[in-house]
Coordinates of C-alpha atoms in Angstrom, one line a residue:
X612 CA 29.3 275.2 177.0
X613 CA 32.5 275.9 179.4
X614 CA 31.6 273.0 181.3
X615 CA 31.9 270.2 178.5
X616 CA 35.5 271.2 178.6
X617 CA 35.6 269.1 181.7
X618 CA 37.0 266.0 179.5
X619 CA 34.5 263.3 181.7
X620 CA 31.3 265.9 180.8
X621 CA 32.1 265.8 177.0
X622 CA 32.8 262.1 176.8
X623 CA 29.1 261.8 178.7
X624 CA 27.1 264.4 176.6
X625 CA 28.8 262.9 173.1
X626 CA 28.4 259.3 173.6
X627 CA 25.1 259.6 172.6
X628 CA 25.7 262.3 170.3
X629 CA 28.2 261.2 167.8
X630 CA 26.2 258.0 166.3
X631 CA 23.3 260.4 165.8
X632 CA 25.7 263.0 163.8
X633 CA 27.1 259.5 161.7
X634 CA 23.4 259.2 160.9
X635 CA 22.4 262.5 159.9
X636 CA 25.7 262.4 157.8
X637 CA 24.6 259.3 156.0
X638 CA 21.0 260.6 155.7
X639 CA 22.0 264.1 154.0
X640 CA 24.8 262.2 152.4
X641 CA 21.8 260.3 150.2
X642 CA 19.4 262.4 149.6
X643 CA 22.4 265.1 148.3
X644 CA 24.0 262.6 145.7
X645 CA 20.6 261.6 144.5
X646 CA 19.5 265.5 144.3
X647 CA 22.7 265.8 143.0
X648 CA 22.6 263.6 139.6
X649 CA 18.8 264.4 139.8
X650 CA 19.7 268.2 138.8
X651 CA 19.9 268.6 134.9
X652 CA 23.0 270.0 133.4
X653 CA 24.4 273.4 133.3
X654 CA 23.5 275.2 130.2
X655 CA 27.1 275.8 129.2
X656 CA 29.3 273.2 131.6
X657 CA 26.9 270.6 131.2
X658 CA 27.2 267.4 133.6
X659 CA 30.4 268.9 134.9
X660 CA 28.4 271.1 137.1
X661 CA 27.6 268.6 139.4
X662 CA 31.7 268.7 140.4
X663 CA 30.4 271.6 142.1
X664 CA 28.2 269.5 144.4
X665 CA 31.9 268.2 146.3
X666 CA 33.9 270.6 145.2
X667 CA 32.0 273.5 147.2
X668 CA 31.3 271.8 150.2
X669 CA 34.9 270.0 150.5
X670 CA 36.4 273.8 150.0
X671 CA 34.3 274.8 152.5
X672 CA 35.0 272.2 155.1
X673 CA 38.7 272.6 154.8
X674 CA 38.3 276.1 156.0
X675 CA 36.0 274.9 158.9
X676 CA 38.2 272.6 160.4
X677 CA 40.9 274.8 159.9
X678 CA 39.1 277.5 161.5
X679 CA 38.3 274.5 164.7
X680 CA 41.9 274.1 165.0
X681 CA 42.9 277.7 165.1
X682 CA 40.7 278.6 167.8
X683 CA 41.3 275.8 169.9
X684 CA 44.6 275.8 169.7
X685 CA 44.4 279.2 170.9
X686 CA 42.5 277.8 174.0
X687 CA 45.2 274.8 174.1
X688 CA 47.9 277.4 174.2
X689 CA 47.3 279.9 176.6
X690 CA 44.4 278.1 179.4
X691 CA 46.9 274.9 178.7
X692 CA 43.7 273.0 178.3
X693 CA 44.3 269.1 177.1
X694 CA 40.7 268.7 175.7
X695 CA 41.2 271.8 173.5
X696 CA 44.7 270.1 172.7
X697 CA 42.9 267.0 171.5
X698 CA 40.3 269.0 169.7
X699 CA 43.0 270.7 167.6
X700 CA 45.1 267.5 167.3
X701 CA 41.7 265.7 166.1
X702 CA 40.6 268.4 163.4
X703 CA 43.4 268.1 161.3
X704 CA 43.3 264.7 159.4
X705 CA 39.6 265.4 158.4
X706 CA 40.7 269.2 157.7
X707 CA 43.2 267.8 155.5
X708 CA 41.5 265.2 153.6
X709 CA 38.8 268.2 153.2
X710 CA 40.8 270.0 151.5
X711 CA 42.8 267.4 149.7
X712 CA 39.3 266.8 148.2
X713 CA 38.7 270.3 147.3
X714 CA 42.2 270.7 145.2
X715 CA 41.3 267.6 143.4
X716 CA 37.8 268.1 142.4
X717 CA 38.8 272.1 141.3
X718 CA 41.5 270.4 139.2
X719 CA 39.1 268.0 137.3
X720 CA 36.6 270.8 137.1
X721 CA 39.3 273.3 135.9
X722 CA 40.4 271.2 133.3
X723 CA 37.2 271.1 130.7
X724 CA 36.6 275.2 132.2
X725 CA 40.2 276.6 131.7
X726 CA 41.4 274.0 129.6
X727 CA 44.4 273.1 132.2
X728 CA 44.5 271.5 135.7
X729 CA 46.2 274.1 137.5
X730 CA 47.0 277.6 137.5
X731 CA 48.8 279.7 140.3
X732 CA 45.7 281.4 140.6
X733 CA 45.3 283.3 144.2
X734 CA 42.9 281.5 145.1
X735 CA 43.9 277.9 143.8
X736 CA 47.2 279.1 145.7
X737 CA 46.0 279.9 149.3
X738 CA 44.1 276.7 149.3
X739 CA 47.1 275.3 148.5
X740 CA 49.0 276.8 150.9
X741 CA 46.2 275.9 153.6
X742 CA 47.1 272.2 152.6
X743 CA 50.4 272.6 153.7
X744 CA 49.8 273.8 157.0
X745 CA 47.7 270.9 157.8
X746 CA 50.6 268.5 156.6
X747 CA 53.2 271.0 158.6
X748 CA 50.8 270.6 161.5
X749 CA 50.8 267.3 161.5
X750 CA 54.5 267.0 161.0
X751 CA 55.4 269.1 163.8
X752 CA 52.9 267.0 166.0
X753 CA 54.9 263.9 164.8
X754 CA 57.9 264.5 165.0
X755 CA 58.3 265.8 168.8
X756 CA 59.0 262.7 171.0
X757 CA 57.8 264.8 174.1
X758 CA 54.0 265.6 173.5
X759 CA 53.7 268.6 175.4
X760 CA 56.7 270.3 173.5
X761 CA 54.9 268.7 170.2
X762 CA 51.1 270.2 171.4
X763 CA 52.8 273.5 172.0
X764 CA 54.7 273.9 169.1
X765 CA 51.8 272.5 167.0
X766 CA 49.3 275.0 168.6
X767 CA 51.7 278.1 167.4
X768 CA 51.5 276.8 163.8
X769 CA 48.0 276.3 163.9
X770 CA 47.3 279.9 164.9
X771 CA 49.6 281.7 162.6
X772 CA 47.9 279.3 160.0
X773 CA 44.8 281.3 160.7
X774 CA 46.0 284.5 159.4
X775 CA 45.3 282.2 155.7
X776 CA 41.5 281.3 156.0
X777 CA 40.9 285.2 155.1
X778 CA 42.8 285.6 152.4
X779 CA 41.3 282.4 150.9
X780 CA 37.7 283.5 151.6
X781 CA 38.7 286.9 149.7
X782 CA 41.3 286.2 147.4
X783 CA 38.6 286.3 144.5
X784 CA 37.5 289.7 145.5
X785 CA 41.1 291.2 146.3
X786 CA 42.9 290.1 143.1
X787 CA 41.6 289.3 139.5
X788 CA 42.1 285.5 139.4
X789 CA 40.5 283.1 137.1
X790 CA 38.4 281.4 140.1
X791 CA 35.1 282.7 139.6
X792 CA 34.0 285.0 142.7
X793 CA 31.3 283.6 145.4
X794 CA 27.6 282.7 144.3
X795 CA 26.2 281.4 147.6
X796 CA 26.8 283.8 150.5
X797 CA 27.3 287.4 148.6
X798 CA 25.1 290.5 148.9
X799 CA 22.1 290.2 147.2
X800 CA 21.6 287.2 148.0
X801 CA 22.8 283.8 146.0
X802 CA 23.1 283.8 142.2
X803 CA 23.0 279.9 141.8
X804 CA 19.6 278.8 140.7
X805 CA 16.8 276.5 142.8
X806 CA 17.9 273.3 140.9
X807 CA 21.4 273.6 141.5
X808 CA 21.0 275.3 145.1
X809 CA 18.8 272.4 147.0
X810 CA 21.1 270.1 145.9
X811 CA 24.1 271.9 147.2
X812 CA 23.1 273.3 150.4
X813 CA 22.2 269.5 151.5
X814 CA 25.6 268.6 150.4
X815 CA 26.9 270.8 152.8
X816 CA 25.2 270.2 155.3
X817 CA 26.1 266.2 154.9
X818 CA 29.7 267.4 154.7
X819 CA 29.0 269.3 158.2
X820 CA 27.6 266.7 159.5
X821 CA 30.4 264.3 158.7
X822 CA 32.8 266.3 160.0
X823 CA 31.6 267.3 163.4
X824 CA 31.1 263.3 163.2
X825 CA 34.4 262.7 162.8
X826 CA 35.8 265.1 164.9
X827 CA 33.7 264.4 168.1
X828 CA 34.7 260.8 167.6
X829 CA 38.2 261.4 167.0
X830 CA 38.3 263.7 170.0
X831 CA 37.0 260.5 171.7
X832 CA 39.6 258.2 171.0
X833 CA 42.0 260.9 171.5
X834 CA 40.5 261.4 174.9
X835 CA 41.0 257.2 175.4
X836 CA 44.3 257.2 174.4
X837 CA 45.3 260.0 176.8
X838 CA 43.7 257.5 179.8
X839 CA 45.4 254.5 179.0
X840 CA 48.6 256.4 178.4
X841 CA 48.3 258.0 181.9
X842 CA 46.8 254.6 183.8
X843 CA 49.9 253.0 182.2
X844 CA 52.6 255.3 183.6
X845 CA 50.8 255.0 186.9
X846 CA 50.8 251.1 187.0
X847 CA 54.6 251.3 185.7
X848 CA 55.7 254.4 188.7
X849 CA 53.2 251.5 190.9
X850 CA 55.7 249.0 189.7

């Protein structure tokens, strides 16, 4: 595992890897919106239980990535380590958009369930808040002229950003909120029935797929851009 953080070894073992992830992703990605609209209604939300079919997976995701750019952050910030640098610089847009996804689709399911579209509800809130320290992240990352000082800076915000993914995971069990507390991975095992449960486990494990697709090939380009930057300011001190 330590050794793929050698950037040449990882760009050798995920050449082959990443198209393979793209077509898992678009395999799962099928078969889960056909299982998805194949599943009959909810006997009191009716079709709008299938929101839950994005909604879940997209929530979950969000915390993922963020959970990828915490950790190597941490690796890019104290072992200095570019390729964890580029990992944490390449799990945000994805992380982002995952979540984007997740405080869109709970709006449009919130609206026929609560009758409004938001609600400062704790958990509706730390999502919310886990939004803005992707955009913050990114920000920072952008707005640094000197990329070292921008990686390092970027790397601190991404692990106190951590300290979040907790109190989104529990928020429904610390606090009475109006989100409705987990039915997948509780004890006892999940409360969600067969129908609705095939349908959502393959959904997110399309969504896993598609990020770790995106991500490997983001860390790719990141990689690219990295060489050309460097071969460039060698050809130019050449000069």
């Amino acid at each position: 595992m330590f050794g793929l953080a050698n950037p040449a070894r990882f760009m050798s073992f995920t050449r082959p890897l990443t198209p393979v992830l793209w077509a898992i992703a678009a395999v799962l990605l099928a078969v889960g919106t056909w299982l998805s609209f194949a599943a009959p209604g909810d006997y009191q939300q009716g079709d709008t239980v299938r929101i839950m079919f994005v909604h879940v997976p997209a929530s979950t995701l969000g915390l993922a990535a963020y959970a990828a750019l915490g950790v190597s952050s941490f690796f890019a910030l104290v072992f200095r380590h570019p390729l964890a640098d580029a990992a944490a610089r390449a799990a945000a847009l994805p992380g982002a958009a995952f979540t984007a996804l997740a405080l869109f689709t709970g709006a449009v399911w919130a609206k026929p369930m609560w009758g409004t579209w938001w609600v400062w509800d704790a958990r509706l809130t730390s999502v919310l808040v886990l939004f803005l320290f992707y955009l913050g992240y990114m920000a920072l990352r952008a707005s640094l002229d000197d990329e070292q000082k921008a990686a390092r800076a970027a790397a601190v915000l991404g692990l106190v950003g951590l300290i979040n993914l907790p109190i989104v995971k529990f928020s429904v069990d610390w606090w009475n909120t109006l989100h409705q507390p987990a039915s997948l991975l509780r004890a006892g095992g999940s409360s969600l029935d067969p129908v609705f449960l095939a349908p959502l486990l393959t959904m997110m494990a399309a969504y896993g797929a598609l990020f770790l697709a995106v991500w490997l090939t983001a860390i790719r380009t990141e990689i690219t851009r990295r060489r050309v930057q460097t071969l460039r300011a060698r050809r130019a001190m050449e000069a």
